[in-house]
């Protein structure tokens, strides 16, 4: 069973779930004490905590997938469509390169289609090309997307606990410092997830173009 689980699948679930549980125990210690079951053996308690962390990680992943359109709006729209419209910047994918790839995709499809259809066609080509970097970049994008949601949820928990939870008794400077730190981490994960989305889209498009150029002219 374990050979069917990718490394990024594991860390993309276990790490966010564990951090979420730790933040919950800090912000709401009374709730954490109610969840403790001292009668259970220590080994079983460890298994139960790991299982709970995995469950929380899957919930965060589901939430990240659900609010992905909202996240993409903060980036200026869906990255794949933005690539065709205006490119991804000189650092990642210039506009002229995106136009060249779009023309190659339209020629291969033999019909004019929308931006989303072009990218789906490019995804199909890149997957059949067997480029492992495409799957890896996609996994990294999903990983940092869930880390962004985790950081945002933890930030909201810290703000709530600072006003109504266990952090009310903390000095104002400590509460402010923790919230600022959580805000900085959230901003860093936001930017990193955006970059990973760009890397994934660029790799899909470049792989599709390279595959089309290698095909015989009559195919």
Coordinates of C-alpha atoms in Angstrom, one line a residue:
X1 CA 0.0 0.0 0.0
X2 CA 2.8 2.4 0.9
X3 CA 4.4 2.2 -2.6
X4 CA 1.2 3.7 -4.0
X5 CA 1.7 6.9 -1.9
X6 CA 3.9 9.6 -3.3
X7 CA 6.3 11.4 -1.1
X8 CA 4.7 14.7 -1.7
X9 CA 1.3 13.2 -1.0
X10 CA 2.5 12.2 2.5
X11 CA 4.1 15.5 3.4
X12 CA 1.3 17.4 1.8
X13 CA -1.1 15.8 4.3
X14 CA 0.8 15.0 7.4
X15 CA 2.8 18.2 7.9
X16 CA -0.1 20.6 7.5
X17 CA -2.3 18.4 9.7
X18 CA 0.3 18.2 12.4
X19 CA 1.0 22.0 12.4
X20 CA -2.8 22.6 12.6
X21 CA -3.1 20.3 15.6
X22 CA -0.2 22.0 17.4
X23 CA -1.6 25.4 16.7
X24 CA -5.0 24.3 18.0
X25 CA -3.4 22.9 21.2
X26 CA -1.7 26.3 21.8
X27 CA -4.8 28.5 21.0
X28 CA -7.3 26.2 22.7
X29 CA -5.6 24.2 25.4
X30 CA -8.8 23.4 27.3
X31 CA -10.2 21.7 24.2
X32 CA -7.0 19.7 23.8
X33 CA -7.2 18.6 27.4
X34 CA -10.8 17.3 26.9
X35 CA -9.6 15.3 23.9
X36 CA -6.9 13.5 26.0
X37 CA -7.8 9.9 26.9
X38 CA -5.3 8.8 29.6
X39 CA -6.6 5.2 29.8
X40 CA -5.3 4.4 26.4
X41 CA -1.8 2.9 25.9
X42 CA 0.9 5.4 24.9
X43 CA 1.5 3.6 21.5
X44 CA -2.2 3.7 20.7
X45 CA -2.3 7.4 21.6
X46 CA 0.5 8.1 19.2
X47 CA -1.3 6.2 16.4
X48 CA -4.5 8.2 17.2
X49 CA -2.7 11.5 17.0
X50 CA -1.0 10.6 13.7
X51 CA -4.4 9.5 12.3
X52 CA -6.0 12.8 13.5
X53 CA -3.2 14.8 11.9
X54 CA -3.7 12.9 8.6
X55 CA -7.5 13.6 8.9
X56 CA -6.9 17.3 9.5
X57 CA -4.4 17.3 6.6
X58 CA -7.0 15.9 4.2
X59 CA -9.6 18.4 5.4
X60 CA -7.1 21.2 4.7
X61 CA -6.3 19.7 1.3
X62 CA -10.0 19.6 0.5
X63 CA -10.5 23.2 1.6
X64 CA -7.5 24.3 -0.5
X65 CA -9.0 22.6 -3.5
X66 CA -12.4 24.2 -2.8
X67 CA -11.1 27.7 -2.5
X68 CA -8.6 27.4 -5.4
X69 CA -10.6 29.8 -7.6
X70 CA -10.4 32.5 -4.8
X71 CA -6.7 31.9 -4.5
X72 CA -6.2 32.3 -8.2
X73 CA -8.1 35.6 -8.2
X74 CA -5.5 37.0 -5.8
X75 CA -2.9 36.1 -8.5
X76 CA -4.8 37.9 -11.2
X77 CA -6.7 34.9 -12.6
X78 CA -6.1 31.3 -13.5
X79 CA -2.4 30.9 -14.3
X80 CA -2.9 28.7 -17.4
X81 CA -5.2 31.3 -19.0
X82 CA -3.1 34.2 -17.9
X83 CA -0.1 32.6 -19.7
X84 CA -1.9 32.7 -23.0
X85 CA -3.3 36.1 -22.5
X86 CA -0.2 38.1 -21.4
X87 CA 2.6 35.5 -20.7
X88 CA 4.0 34.9 -17.2
X89 CA 6.6 37.6 -17.2
X90 CA 10.1 37.8 -18.7
X91 CA 11.5 35.7 -15.9
X92 CA 9.1 32.7 -16.5
X93 CA 7.4 32.8 -19.9
X94 CA 7.5 35.9 -22.2
X95 CA 4.4 36.9 -24.1
X96 CA 6.0 36.0 -27.5
X97 CA 6.8 32.5 -26.3
X98 CA 3.2 32.0 -25.1
X99 CA 1.9 33.2 -28.4
X100 CA 4.1 30.8 -30.3
X101 CA 3.0 27.9 -28.2
X102 CA -0.6 28.9 -28.5
X103 CA -0.3 28.9 -32.3
X104 CA 1.4 25.5 -32.3
X105 CA -1.4 24.1 -30.1
X106 CA -4.1 25.5 -32.3
X107 CA -2.4 24.1 -35.4
X108 CA -2.2 20.6 -33.8
X109 CA -5.9 20.8 -32.7
X110 CA -6.9 21.8 -36.2
X111 CA -9.7 24.0 -34.7
X112 CA -9.7 27.3 -32.9
X113 CA -10.5 26.8 -29.2
X114 CA -10.6 28.6 -25.9
X115 CA -7.7 29.1 -23.6
X116 CA -8.8 26.4 -21.2
X117 CA -9.1 23.9 -24.0
X118 CA -5.7 24.7 -25.3
X119 CA -4.1 24.1 -21.9
X120 CA -6.0 20.8 -21.4
X121 CA -4.7 19.7 -24.8
X122 CA -1.2 20.8 -23.7
X123 CA -1.6 18.8 -20.5
X124 CA -2.6 15.7 -22.5
X125 CA 0.5 16.0 -24.7
X126 CA 2.9 16.6 -21.7
X127 CA 1.5 13.6 -19.8
X128 CA 2.0 11.3 -22.8
X129 CA 5.5 12.7 -23.3
X130 CA 6.5 11.1 -20.0
X131 CA 8.1 14.2 -18.5
X132 CA 8.4 13.5 -14.8
X133 CA 9.0 17.2 -14.0
X134 CA 5.3 18.0 -15.0
X135 CA 4.0 15.6 -12.3
X136 CA 6.5 16.8 -9.8
X137 CA 5.7 20.5 -10.3
X138 CA 2.0 19.8 -10.1
X139 CA 2.6 18.0 -6.7
X140 CA 4.7 20.9 -5.4
X141 CA 2.0 23.4 -6.4
X142 CA -0.6 21.3 -4.6
X143 CA 1.7 21.1 -1.6
X144 CA 2.3 24.8 -1.2
X145 CA -1.3 25.5 -1.9
X146 CA -2.3 23.5 1.1
X147 CA 0.5 25.1 3.2
X148 CA -1.0 28.5 2.2
X149 CA -4.4 27.4 3.5
X150 CA -2.9 26.0 6.6
X151 CA -1.0 29.2 7.4
X152 CA -4.2 31.2 6.8
X153 CA -6.3 29.0 9.1
X154 CA -3.6 29.2 11.8
X155 CA -3.5 33.0 11.4
X156 CA -7.2 33.2 11.9
X157 CA -7.0 30.9 14.9
X158 CA -4.3 33.1 16.5
X159 CA -6.3 36.2 16.0
X160 CA -9.4 34.6 17.5
X161 CA -7.5 33.2 20.4
X162 CA -5.8 36.5 21.1
X163 CA -9.2 38.2 21.5
X164 CA -11.4 35.4 23.0
X165 CA -9.1 32.3 23.5
X166 CA -6.2 31.2 25.6
X167 CA -3.9 34.0 24.3
X168 CA -6.0 36.8 25.9
X169 CA -3.7 36.8 28.9
X170 CA -0.5 37.2 26.8
X171 CA 1.1 40.7 26.7
X172 CA -0.1 42.8 23.7
X173 CA 3.4 42.8 22.3
X174 CA 3.6 39.0 22.3
X175 CA 0.1 38.6 20.7
X176 CA 1.0 41.2 18.0
X177 CA 4.4 39.6 17.3
X178 CA 2.8 36.1 16.9
X179 CA 0.1 37.4 14.5
X180 CA 2.6 39.4 12.5
X181 CA 4.9 36.4 12.2
X182 CA 1.9 34.2 11.1
X183 CA 1.0 36.9 8.5
X184 CA 4.5 37.0 7.1
X185 CA 4.5 33.2 6.8
X186 CA 1.1 33.3 5.1
X187 CA 2.4 35.9 2.6
X188 CA 5.5 33.8 1.9
X189 CA 3.4 30.7 1.2
X190 CA 1.1 32.7 -1.0
X191 CA 4.0 33.8 -3.1
X192 CA 5.6 30.4 -3.2
X193 CA 2.3 28.7 -4.3
X194 CA 1.9 31.3 -7.0
X195 CA 5.5 30.6 -8.2
X196 CA 4.9 26.8 -8.2
X197 CA 1.7 27.3 -10.2
X198 CA 3.7 29.3 -12.8
X199 CA 6.5 26.6 -12.9
X200 CA 3.9 23.9 -13.5
X201 CA 2.1 25.8 -16.3
X202 CA 5.4 26.7 -17.9
X203 CA 6.6 23.1 -17.8
X204 CA 3.3 21.9 -19.3
X205 CA 3.5 24.4 -22.2
X206 CA 7.2 23.9 -23.0
X207 CA 6.9 20.1 -22.9
X208 CA 3.9 20.2 -25.2
X209 CA 5.7 22.5 -27.6
X210 CA 8.8 20.3 -27.6
X211 CA 6.7 17.2 -28.2
X212 CA 4.9 18.8 -31.1
X213 CA 8.1 19.9 -32.7
X214 CA 9.5 16.4 -32.5
X215 CA 6.4 14.9 -34.3
X216 CA 6.6 14.2 -38.0
X217 CA 5.1 16.9 -40.2
X218 CA 2.4 14.6 -41.5
X219 CA 1.2 13.3 -38.1

